[in-house]
Structure formats: structure tokens, C-alpha cells
Tab-separated table of N, CA and C and ligand atoms in Angstrom:
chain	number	residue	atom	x	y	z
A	20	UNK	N	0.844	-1.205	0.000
A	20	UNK	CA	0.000	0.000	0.000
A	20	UNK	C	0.874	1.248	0.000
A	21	UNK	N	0.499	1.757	-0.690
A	21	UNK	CA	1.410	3.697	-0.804
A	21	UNK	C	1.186	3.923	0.979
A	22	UNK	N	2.541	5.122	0.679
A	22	UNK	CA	2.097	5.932	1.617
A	22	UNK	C	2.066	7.230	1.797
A	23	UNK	N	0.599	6.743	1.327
A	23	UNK	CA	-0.819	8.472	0.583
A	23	UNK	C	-1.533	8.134	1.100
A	24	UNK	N	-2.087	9.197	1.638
A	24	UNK	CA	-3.146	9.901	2.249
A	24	UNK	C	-4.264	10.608	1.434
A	25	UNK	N	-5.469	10.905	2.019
A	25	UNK	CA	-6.412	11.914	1.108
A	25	UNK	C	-6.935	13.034	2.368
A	26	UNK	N	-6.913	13.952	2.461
A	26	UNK	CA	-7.642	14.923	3.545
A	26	UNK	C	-8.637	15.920	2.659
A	27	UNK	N	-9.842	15.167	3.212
A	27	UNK	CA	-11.381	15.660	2.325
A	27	UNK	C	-11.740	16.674	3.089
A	28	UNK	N	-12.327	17.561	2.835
A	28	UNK	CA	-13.036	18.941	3.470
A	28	UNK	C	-14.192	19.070	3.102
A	29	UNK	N	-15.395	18.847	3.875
A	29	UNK	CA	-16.934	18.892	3.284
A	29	UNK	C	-17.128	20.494	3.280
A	30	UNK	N	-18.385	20.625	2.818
A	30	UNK	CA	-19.270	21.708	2.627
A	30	UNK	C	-19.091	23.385	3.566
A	31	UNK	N	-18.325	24.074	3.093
A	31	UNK	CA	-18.551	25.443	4.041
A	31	UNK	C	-17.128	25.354	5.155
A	32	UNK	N	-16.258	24.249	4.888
A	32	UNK	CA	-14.580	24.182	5.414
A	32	UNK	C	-13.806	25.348	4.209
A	33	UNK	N	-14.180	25.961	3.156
A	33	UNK	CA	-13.598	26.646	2.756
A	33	UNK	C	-13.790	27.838	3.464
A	34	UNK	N	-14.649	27.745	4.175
A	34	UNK	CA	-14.405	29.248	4.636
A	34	UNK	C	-13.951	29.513	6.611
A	35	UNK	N	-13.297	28.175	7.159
A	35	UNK	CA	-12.928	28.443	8.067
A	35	UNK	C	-11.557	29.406	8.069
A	36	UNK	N	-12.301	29.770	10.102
A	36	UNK	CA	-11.085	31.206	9.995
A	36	UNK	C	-12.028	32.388	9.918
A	37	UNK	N	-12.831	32.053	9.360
A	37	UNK	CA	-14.183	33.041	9.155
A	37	UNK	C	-15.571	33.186	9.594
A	38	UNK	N	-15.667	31.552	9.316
A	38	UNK	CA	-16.587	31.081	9.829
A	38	UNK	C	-17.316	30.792	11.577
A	39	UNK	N	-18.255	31.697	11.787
A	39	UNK	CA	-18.324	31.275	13.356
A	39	UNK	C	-17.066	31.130	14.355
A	40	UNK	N	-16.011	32.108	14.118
A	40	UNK	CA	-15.234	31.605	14.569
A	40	UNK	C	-15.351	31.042	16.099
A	41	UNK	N	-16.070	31.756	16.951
A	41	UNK	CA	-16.374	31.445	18.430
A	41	UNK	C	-16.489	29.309	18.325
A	42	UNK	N	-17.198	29.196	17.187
A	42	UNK	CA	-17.317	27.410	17.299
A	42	UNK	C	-15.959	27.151	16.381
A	43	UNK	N	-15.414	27.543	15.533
A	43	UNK	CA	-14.458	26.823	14.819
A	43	UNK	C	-13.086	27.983	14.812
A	44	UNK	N	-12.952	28.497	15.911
A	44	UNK	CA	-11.593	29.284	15.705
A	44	UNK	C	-11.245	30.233	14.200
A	45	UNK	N	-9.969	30.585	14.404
A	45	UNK	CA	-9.667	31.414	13.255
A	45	UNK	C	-8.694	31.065	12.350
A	46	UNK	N	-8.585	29.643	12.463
A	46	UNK	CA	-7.560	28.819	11.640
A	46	UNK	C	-7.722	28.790	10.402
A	47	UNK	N	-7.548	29.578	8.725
A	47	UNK	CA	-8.176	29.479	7.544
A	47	UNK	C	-7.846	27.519	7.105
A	48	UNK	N	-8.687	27.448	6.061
A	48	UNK	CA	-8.574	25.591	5.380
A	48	UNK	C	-6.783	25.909	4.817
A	49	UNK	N	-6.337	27.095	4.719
A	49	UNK	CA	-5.449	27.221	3.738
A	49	UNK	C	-4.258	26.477	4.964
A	50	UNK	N	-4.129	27.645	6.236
A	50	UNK	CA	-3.291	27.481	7.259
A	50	UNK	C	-3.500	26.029	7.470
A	51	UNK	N	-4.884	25.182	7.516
A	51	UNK	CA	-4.370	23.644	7.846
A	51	UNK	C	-4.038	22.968	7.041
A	52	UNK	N	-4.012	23.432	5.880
A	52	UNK	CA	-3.844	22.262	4.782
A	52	UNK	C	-2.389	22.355	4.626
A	53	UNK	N	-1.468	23.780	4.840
A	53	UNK	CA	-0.440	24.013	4.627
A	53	UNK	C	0.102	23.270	5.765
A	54	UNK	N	0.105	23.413	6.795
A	54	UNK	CA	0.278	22.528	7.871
A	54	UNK	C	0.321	21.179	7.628
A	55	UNK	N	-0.662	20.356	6.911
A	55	UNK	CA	-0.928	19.258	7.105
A	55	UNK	C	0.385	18.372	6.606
A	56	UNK	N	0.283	19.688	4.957
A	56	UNK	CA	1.321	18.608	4.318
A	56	UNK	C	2.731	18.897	5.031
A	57	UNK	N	3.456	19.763	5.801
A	57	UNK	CA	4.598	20.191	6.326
A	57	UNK	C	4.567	18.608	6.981
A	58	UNK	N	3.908	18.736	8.071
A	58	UNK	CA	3.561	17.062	8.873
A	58	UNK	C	4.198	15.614	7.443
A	59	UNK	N	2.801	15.989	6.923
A	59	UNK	CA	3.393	14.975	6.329
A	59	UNK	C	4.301	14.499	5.644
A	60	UNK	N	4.842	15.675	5.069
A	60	UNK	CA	6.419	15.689	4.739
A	60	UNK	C	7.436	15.185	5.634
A	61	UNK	N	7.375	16.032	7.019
A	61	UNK	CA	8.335	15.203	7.998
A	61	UNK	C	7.707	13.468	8.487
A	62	UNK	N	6.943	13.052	8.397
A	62	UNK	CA	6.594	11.759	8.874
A	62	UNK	C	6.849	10.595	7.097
A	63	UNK	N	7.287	11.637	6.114
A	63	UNK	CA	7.778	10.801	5.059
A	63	UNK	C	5.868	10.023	4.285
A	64	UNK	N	5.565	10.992	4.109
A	64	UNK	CA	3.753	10.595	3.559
A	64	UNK	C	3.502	11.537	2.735
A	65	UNK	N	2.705	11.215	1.888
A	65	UNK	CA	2.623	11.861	0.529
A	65	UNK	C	0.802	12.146	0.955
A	66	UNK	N	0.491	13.537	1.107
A	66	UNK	CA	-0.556	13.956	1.087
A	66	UNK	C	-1.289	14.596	0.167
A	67	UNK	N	-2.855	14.431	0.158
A	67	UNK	CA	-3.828	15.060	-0.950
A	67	UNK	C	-4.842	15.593	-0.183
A	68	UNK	N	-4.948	16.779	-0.313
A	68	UNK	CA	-6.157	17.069	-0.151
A	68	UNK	C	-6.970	17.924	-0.960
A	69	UNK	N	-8.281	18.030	-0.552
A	69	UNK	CA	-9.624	18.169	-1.306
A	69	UNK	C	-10.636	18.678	-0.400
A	70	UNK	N	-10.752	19.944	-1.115
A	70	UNK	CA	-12.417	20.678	-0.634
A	70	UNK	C	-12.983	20.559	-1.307
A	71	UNK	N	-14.723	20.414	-1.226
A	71	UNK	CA	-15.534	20.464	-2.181
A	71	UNK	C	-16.786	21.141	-1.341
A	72	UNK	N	-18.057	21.978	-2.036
A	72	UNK	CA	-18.956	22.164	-1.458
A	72	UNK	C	-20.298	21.184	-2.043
A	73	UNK	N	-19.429	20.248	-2.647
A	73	UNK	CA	-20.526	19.303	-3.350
A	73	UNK	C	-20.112	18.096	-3.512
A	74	UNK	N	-21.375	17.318	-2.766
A	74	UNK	CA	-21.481	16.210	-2.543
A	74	UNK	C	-21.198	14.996	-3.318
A	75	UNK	N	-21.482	15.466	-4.357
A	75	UNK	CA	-21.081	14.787	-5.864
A	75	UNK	C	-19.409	14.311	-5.892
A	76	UNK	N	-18.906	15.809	-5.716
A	76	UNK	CA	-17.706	15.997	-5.975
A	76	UNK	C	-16.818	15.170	-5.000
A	77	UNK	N	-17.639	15.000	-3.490
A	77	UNK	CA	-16.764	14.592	-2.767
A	77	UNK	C	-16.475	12.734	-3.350
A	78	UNK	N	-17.937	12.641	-3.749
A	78	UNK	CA	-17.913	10.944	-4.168
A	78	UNK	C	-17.349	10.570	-5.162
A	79	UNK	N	-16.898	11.451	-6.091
A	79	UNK	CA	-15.677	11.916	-7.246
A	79	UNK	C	-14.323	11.268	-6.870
A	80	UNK	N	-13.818	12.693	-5.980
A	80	UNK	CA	-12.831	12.252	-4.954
A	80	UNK	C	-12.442	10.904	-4.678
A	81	UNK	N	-13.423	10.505	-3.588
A	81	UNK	CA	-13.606	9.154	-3.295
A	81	UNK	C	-13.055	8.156	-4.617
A	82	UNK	N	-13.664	7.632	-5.328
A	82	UNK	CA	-13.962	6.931	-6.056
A	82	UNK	C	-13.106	6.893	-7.013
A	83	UNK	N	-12.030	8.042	-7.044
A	83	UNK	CA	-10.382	8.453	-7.890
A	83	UNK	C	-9.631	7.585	-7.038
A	84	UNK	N	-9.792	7.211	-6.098
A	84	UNK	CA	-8.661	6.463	-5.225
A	84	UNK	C	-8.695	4.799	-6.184
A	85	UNK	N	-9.464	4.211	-6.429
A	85	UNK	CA	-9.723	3.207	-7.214
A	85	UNK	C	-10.172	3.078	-8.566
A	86	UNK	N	-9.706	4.660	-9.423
A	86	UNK	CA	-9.745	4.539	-10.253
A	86	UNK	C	-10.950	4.286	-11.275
A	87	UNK	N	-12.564	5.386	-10.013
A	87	UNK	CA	-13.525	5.304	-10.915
A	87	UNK	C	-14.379	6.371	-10.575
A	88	UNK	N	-15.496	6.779	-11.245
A	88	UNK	CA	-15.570	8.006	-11.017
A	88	UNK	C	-16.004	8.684	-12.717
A	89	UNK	N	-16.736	9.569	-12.731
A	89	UNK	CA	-16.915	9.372	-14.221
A	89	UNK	C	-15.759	9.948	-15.321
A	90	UNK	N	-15.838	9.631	-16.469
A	90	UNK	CA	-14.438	9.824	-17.633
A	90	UNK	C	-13.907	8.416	-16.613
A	91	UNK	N	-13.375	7.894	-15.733
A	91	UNK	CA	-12.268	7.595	-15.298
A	91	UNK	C	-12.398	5.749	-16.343
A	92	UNK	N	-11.285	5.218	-16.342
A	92	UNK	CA	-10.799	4.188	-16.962
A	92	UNK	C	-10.821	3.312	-15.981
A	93	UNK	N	-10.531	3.320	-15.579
A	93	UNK	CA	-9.994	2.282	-14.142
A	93	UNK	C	-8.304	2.348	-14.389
A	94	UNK	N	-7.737	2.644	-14.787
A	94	UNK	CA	-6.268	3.111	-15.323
A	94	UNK	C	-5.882	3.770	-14.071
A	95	UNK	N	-6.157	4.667	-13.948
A	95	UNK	CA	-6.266	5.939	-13.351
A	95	UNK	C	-6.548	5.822	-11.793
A	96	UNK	N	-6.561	5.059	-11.390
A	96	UNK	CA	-6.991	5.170	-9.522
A	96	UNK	C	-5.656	5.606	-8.704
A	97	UNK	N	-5.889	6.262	-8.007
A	97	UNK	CA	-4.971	7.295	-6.649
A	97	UNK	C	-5.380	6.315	-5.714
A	98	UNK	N	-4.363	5.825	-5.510
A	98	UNK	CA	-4.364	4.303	-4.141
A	98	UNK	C	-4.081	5.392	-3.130
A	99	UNK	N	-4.892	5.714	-2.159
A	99	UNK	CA	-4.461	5.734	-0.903
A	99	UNK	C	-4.663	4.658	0.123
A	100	UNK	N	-3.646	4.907	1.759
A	100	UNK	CA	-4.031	3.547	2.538
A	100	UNK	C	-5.444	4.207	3.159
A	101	UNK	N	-5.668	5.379	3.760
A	101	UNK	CA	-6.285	5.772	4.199
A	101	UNK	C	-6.907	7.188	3.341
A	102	UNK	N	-8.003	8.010	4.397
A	102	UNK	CA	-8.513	8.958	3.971
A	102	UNK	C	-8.983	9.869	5.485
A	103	UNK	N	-8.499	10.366	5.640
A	103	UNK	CA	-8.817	11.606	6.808
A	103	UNK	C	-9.918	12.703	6.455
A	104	UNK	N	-11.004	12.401	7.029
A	104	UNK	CA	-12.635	13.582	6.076
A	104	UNK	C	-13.109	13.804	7.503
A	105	UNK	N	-13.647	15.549	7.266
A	105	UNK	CA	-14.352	16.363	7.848
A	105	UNK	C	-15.351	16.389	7.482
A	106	UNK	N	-16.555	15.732	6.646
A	106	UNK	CA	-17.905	15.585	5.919
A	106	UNK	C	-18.702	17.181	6.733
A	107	UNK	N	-18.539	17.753	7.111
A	107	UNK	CA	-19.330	19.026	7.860
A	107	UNK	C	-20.615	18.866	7.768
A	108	UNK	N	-21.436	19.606	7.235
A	108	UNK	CA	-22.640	19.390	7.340
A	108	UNK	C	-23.363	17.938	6.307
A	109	UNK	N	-22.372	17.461	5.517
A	109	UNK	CA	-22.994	16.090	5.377
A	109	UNK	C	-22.636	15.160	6.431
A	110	UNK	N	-22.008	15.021	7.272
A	110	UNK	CA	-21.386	14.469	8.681
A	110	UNK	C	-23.837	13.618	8.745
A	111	UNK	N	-24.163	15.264	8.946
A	111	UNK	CA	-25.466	14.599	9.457
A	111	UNK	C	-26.705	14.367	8.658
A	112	UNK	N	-26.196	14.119	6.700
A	112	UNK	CA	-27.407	13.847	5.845
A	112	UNK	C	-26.476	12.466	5.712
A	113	UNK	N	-25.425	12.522	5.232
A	113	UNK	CA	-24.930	11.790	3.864
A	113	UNK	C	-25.124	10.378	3.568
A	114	UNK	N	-25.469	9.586	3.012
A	114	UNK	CA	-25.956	8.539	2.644
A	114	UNK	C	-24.547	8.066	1.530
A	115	UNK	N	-24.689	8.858	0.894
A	115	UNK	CA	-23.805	8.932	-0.590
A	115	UNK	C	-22.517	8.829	-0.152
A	116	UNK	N	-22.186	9.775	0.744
A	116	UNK	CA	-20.398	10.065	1.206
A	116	UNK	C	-20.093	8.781	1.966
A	117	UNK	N	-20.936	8.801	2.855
A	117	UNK	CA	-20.908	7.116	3.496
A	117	UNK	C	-20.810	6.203	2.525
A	118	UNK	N	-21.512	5.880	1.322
A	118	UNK	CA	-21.502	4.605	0.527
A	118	UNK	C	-20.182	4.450	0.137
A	119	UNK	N	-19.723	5.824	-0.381
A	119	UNK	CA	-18.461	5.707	-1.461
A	119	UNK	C	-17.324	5.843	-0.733
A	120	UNK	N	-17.300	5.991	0.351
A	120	UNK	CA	-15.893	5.254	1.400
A	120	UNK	C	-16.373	3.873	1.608
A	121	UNK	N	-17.495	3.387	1.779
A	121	UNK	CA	-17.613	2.158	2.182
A	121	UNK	C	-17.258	1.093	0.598
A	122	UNK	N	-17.645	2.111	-0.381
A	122	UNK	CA	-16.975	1.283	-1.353
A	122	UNK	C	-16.462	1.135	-2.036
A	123	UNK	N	-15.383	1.641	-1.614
A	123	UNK	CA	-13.605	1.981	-2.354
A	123	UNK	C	-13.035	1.077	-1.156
A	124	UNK	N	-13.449	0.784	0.290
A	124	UNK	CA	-12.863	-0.100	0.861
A	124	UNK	C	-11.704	0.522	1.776
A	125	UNK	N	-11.869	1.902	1.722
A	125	UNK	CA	-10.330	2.274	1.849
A	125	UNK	C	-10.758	2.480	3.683
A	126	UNK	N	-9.603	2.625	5.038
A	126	UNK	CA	-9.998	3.288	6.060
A	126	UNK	C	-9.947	4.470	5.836
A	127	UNK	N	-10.926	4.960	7.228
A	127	UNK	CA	-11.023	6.385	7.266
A	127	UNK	C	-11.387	6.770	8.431
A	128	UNK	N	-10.667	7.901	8.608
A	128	UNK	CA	-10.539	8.450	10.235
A	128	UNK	C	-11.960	10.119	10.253
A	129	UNK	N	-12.624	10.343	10.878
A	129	UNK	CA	-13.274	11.477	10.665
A	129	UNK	C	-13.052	12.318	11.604
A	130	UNK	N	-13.376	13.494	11.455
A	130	UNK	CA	-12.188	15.037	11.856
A	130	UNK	C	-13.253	15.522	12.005
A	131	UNK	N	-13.794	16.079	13.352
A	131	UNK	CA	-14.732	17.590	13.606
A	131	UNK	C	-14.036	18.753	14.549
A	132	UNK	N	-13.595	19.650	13.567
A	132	UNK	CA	-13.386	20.553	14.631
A	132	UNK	C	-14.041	20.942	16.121
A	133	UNK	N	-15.347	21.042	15.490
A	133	UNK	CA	-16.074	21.078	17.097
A	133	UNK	C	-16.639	19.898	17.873
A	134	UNK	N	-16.985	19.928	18.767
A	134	UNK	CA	-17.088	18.783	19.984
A	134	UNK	C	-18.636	18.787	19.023
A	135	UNK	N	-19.517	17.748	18.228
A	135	UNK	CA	-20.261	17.696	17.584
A	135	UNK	C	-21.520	17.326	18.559
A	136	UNK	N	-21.337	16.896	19.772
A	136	UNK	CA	-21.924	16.169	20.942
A	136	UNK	C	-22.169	17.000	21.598
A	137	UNK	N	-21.388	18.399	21.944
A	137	UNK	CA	-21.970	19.399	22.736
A	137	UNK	C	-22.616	20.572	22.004
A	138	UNK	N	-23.374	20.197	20.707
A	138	UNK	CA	-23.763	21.000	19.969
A	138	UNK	C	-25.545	20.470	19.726
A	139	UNK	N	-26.254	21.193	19.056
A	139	UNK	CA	-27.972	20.746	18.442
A	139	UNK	C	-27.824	19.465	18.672
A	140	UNK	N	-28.834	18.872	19.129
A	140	UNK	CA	-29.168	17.359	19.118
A	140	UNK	C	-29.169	17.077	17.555
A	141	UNK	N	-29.039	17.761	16.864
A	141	UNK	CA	-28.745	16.895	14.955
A	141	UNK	C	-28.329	16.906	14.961
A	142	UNK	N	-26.785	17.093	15.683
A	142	UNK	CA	-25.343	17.061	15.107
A	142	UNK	C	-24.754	15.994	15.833
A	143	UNK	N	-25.656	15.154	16.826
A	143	UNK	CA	-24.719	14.591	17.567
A	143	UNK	C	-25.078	12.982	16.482
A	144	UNK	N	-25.362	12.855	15.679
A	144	UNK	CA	-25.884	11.638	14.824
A	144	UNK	C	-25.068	11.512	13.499
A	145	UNK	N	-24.267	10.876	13.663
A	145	UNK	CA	-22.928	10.801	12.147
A	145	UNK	C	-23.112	9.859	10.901
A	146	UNK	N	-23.834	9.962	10.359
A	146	UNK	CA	-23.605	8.592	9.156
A	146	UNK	C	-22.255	7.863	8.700
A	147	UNK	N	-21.158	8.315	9.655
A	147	UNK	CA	-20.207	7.750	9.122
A	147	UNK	C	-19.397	6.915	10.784
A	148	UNK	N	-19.698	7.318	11.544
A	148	UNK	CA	-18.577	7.213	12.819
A	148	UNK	C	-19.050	5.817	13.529
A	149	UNK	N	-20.027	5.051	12.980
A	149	UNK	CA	-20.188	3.502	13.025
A	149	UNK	C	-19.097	2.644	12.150
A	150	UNK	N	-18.705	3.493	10.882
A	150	UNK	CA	-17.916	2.474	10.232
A	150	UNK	C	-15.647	3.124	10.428
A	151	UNK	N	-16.280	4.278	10.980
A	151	UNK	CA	-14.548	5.276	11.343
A	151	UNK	C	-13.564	4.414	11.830
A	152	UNK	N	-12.331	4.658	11.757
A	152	UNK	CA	-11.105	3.719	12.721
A	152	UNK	C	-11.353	4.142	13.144
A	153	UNK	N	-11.391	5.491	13.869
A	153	UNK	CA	-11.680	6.864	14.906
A	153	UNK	C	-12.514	7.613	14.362
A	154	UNK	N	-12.756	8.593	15.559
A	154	UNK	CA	-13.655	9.643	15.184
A	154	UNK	C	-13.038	11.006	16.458
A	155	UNK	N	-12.298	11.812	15.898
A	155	UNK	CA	-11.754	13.179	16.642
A	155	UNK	C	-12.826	14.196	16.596
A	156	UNK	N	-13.007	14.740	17.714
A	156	UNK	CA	-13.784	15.636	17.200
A	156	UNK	C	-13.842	17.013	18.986
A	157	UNK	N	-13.481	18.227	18.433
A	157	UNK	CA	-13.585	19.011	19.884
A	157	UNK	C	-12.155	19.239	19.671
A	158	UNK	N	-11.513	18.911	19.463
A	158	UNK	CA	-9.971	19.623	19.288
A	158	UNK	C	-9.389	20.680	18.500
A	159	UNK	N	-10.471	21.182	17.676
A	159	UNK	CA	-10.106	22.564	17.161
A	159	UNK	C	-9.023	21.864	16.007
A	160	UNK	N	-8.635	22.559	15.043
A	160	UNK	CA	-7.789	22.782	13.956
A	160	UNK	C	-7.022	21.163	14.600
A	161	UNK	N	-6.445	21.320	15.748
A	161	UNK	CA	-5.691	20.239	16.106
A	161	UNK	C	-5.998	18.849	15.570
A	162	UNK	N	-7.140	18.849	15.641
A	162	UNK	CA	-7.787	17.729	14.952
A	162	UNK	C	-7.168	16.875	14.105
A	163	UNK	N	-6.614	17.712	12.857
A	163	UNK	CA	-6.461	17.003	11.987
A	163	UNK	C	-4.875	16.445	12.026
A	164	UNK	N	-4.122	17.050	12.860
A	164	UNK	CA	-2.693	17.459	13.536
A	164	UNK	C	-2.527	15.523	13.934
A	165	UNK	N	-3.383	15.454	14.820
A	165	UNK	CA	-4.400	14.095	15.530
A	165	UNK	C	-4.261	13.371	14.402
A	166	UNK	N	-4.877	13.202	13.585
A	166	UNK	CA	-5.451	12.320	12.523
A	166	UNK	C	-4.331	11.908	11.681
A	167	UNK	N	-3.763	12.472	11.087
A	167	UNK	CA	-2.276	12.342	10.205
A	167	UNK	C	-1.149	11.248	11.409
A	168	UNK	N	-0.928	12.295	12.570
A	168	UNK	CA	0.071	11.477	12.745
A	168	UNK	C	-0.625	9.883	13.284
A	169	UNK	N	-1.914	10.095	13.512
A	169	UNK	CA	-2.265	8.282	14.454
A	169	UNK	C	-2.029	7.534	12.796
A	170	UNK	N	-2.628	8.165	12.019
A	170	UNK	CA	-2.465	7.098	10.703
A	170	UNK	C	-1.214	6.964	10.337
A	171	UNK	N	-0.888	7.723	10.062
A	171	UNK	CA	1.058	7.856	10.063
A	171	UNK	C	1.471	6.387	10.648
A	172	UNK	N	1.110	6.278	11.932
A	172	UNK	CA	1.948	5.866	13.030
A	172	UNK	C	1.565	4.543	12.976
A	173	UNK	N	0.000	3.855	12.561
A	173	UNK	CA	-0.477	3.221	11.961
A	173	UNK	C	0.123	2.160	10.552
A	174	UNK	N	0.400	3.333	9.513
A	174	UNK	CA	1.102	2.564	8.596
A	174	UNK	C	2.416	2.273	8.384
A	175	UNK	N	2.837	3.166	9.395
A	175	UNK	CA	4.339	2.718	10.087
A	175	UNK	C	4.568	1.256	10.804
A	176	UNK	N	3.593	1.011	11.570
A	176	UNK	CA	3.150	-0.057	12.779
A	176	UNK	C	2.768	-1.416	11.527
A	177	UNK	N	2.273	-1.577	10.725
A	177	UNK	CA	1.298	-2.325	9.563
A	177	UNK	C	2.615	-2.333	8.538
A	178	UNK	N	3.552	-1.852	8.415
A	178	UNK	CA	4.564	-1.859	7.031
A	178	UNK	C	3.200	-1.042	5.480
A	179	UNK	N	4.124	-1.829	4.735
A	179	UNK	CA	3.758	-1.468	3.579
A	179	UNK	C	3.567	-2.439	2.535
A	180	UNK	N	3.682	-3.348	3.313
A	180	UNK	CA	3.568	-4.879	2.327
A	180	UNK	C	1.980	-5.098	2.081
A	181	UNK	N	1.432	-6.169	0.628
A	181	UNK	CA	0.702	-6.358	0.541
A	181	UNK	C	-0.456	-6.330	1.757
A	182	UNK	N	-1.801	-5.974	1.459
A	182	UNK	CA	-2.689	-5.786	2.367
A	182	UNK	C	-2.667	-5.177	3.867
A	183	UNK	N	-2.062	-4.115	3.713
A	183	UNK	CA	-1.024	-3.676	4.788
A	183	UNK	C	-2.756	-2.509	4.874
A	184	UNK	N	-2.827	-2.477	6.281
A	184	UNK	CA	-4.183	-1.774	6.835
A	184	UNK	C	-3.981	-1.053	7.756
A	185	UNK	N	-4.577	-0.273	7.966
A	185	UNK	CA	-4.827	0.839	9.436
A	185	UNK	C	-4.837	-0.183	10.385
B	29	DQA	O1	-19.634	22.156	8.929
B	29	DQA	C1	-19.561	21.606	10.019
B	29	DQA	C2	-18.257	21.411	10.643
B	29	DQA	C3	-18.127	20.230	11.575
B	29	DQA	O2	-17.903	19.049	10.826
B	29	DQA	C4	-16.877	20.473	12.449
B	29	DQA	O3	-15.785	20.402	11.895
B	29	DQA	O4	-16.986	20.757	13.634
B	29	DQA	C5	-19.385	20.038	12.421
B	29	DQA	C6	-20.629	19.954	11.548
B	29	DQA	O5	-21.781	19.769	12.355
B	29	DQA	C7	-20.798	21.233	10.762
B	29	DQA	O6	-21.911	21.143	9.904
């Protein structure tokens, strides 16, 4: 298995830093993403990431890791071992975002900046954090800081040999 990563950003993460900051700080997507890959540079991991404000797009994403997706050949798939996603406000519709991690097969760790549990009783309900290795969430920007290195440390722990897993 490579060692690549994908860090997905759902719906309205383009505008953290801005956004509400009182619930999500003043960290822009730019400052973590720049961050992310610095990390992953020093832990020797080849990172991707991806915002989208559409749902479509995210299952796009998805579905490039194995090389399908529409135009795609099957030629063409971006093997990652894992996938690190913030789904934001699809966190509490998505049906779709859920399917297409569940069927690319790949793990995946999910990232909420805010404590999602001490927020509206709709937010505390995840379509995805039944099937997560983990689920971070309440740690602010740190979050994702979290997420990189446990997988990191993960596919460090697992090698890189055939069928090599979170
Ligand atoms: O957009 C978001 C961001 C979020 O996923 C978070 O990172 O805390 C929490 C979601 O409920 C919300 O819709």
C-alpha cells in the first residue's frame, strides 16, 4: 500500500477562519492544509487534499482512489491507505459520502473541529462514525494534527507490504 493519504473537506470548510469563529476558531482551510502537508512531509507521507462544497464531488474524490468516477478508466486510480474527512454538514445527511468510502474499501478516520456532541441534538448523529477507525472531534484545527500522525503511526506499525491496513 502507498504511503498516501487523502484529507477531504466537506461543505462550508472553505471558509474556516471566518466562519463562526467562536465554534471553529480562526484557523483558515489554507493554514491547515499548509500545515498538514509540512507534517506529512516530515513523517515521510505523501498527502492530498480536497475541498468540495458538493457532494457529488466529494464521491468523485472518493472513487479516484480506485480509479472510478466518471471519464475515469480504471487506469487511473490514486491508491491511498487511508482517507482523513471532515464531511461538515454532510457528517449529518450523507448517505452517498458514506456509501463511497464504504466502497472503495479504503480506512477512514473522521475530523470535527467542534465537539459535535456538545452542539444541536442533529449534530450529535454521524452517518459515518459507526464504520470510522476513529472519530476526533472538539480539538479545534488540532484535529487534523491528531489524525495524520495516528495514521502515520499506523502505517508505520502495519509496514507497507501487501494488504497492509490501518
Ligand atoms: O460544517 C460543520 C463542521 C463540523 O464538521 C466540524 O468540523 O466541527 C461540524 C458539523 O456539524 C458542521 O456542519
Amino acid at each position: 500500500m502507498p504511503r498516501r493519504i487523502l484529507l477531504i473537506n466537506g461543505p462550508n470548510l472553505n471558509l474556516l477562519g471566518t466562519r463562526e469563529p467562536q465554534i471553529y476558531g480562526s484557523t483558515t482551510l489554507q493554514d491547515v492544509e499548509t500545515q498538514a502537508q509540512k507534517q506529512a512531509d516530515a513523517l515521510g507521507i505523501q498527502l492530498e487534499t480536497f475541498q468540495s462544497n458538493h457532494e457529488g464531488a466529494i464521491v468523485d474524490c472518493i472513487q479516484k482512489t480506485i480509479g472510478r468516477g466518471p471519464s475515469a478508466t480504471g487506469d487511473e486510480a490514486e491508491p491511498v491507505s487511508a482517507i482523513i474527512i471532515n464531511p461538515a454538514g454532510l457528517t449529518h445527511t450523507s448517505v452517498v459520502v458514506r456509501d463511497a468510502l464504504l466502497g472503495v474499501g479504503v480506512p477512514f478516520v473522521e475530523v470535527h473541529v467542534s465537539n459535535i456532541h456538545a452542539r444541536e441534538p442533529w449534530r450529535h448523529h454521524s452517518y459515518f462514525s459507526d464504520r470510522a477507525v476513529a472519530v476526533i472531534c472538539g480539538l479545534g484545527v488540532f484535529g487534523y494534527t491528531a489524525a495524520i500522525e495516528f495514521v502515520a503511526a499506523h502505517l508505520r506499525l502495519k509496514g507497507e507490504g501487501p494488504g497492509a491496513k490501518l
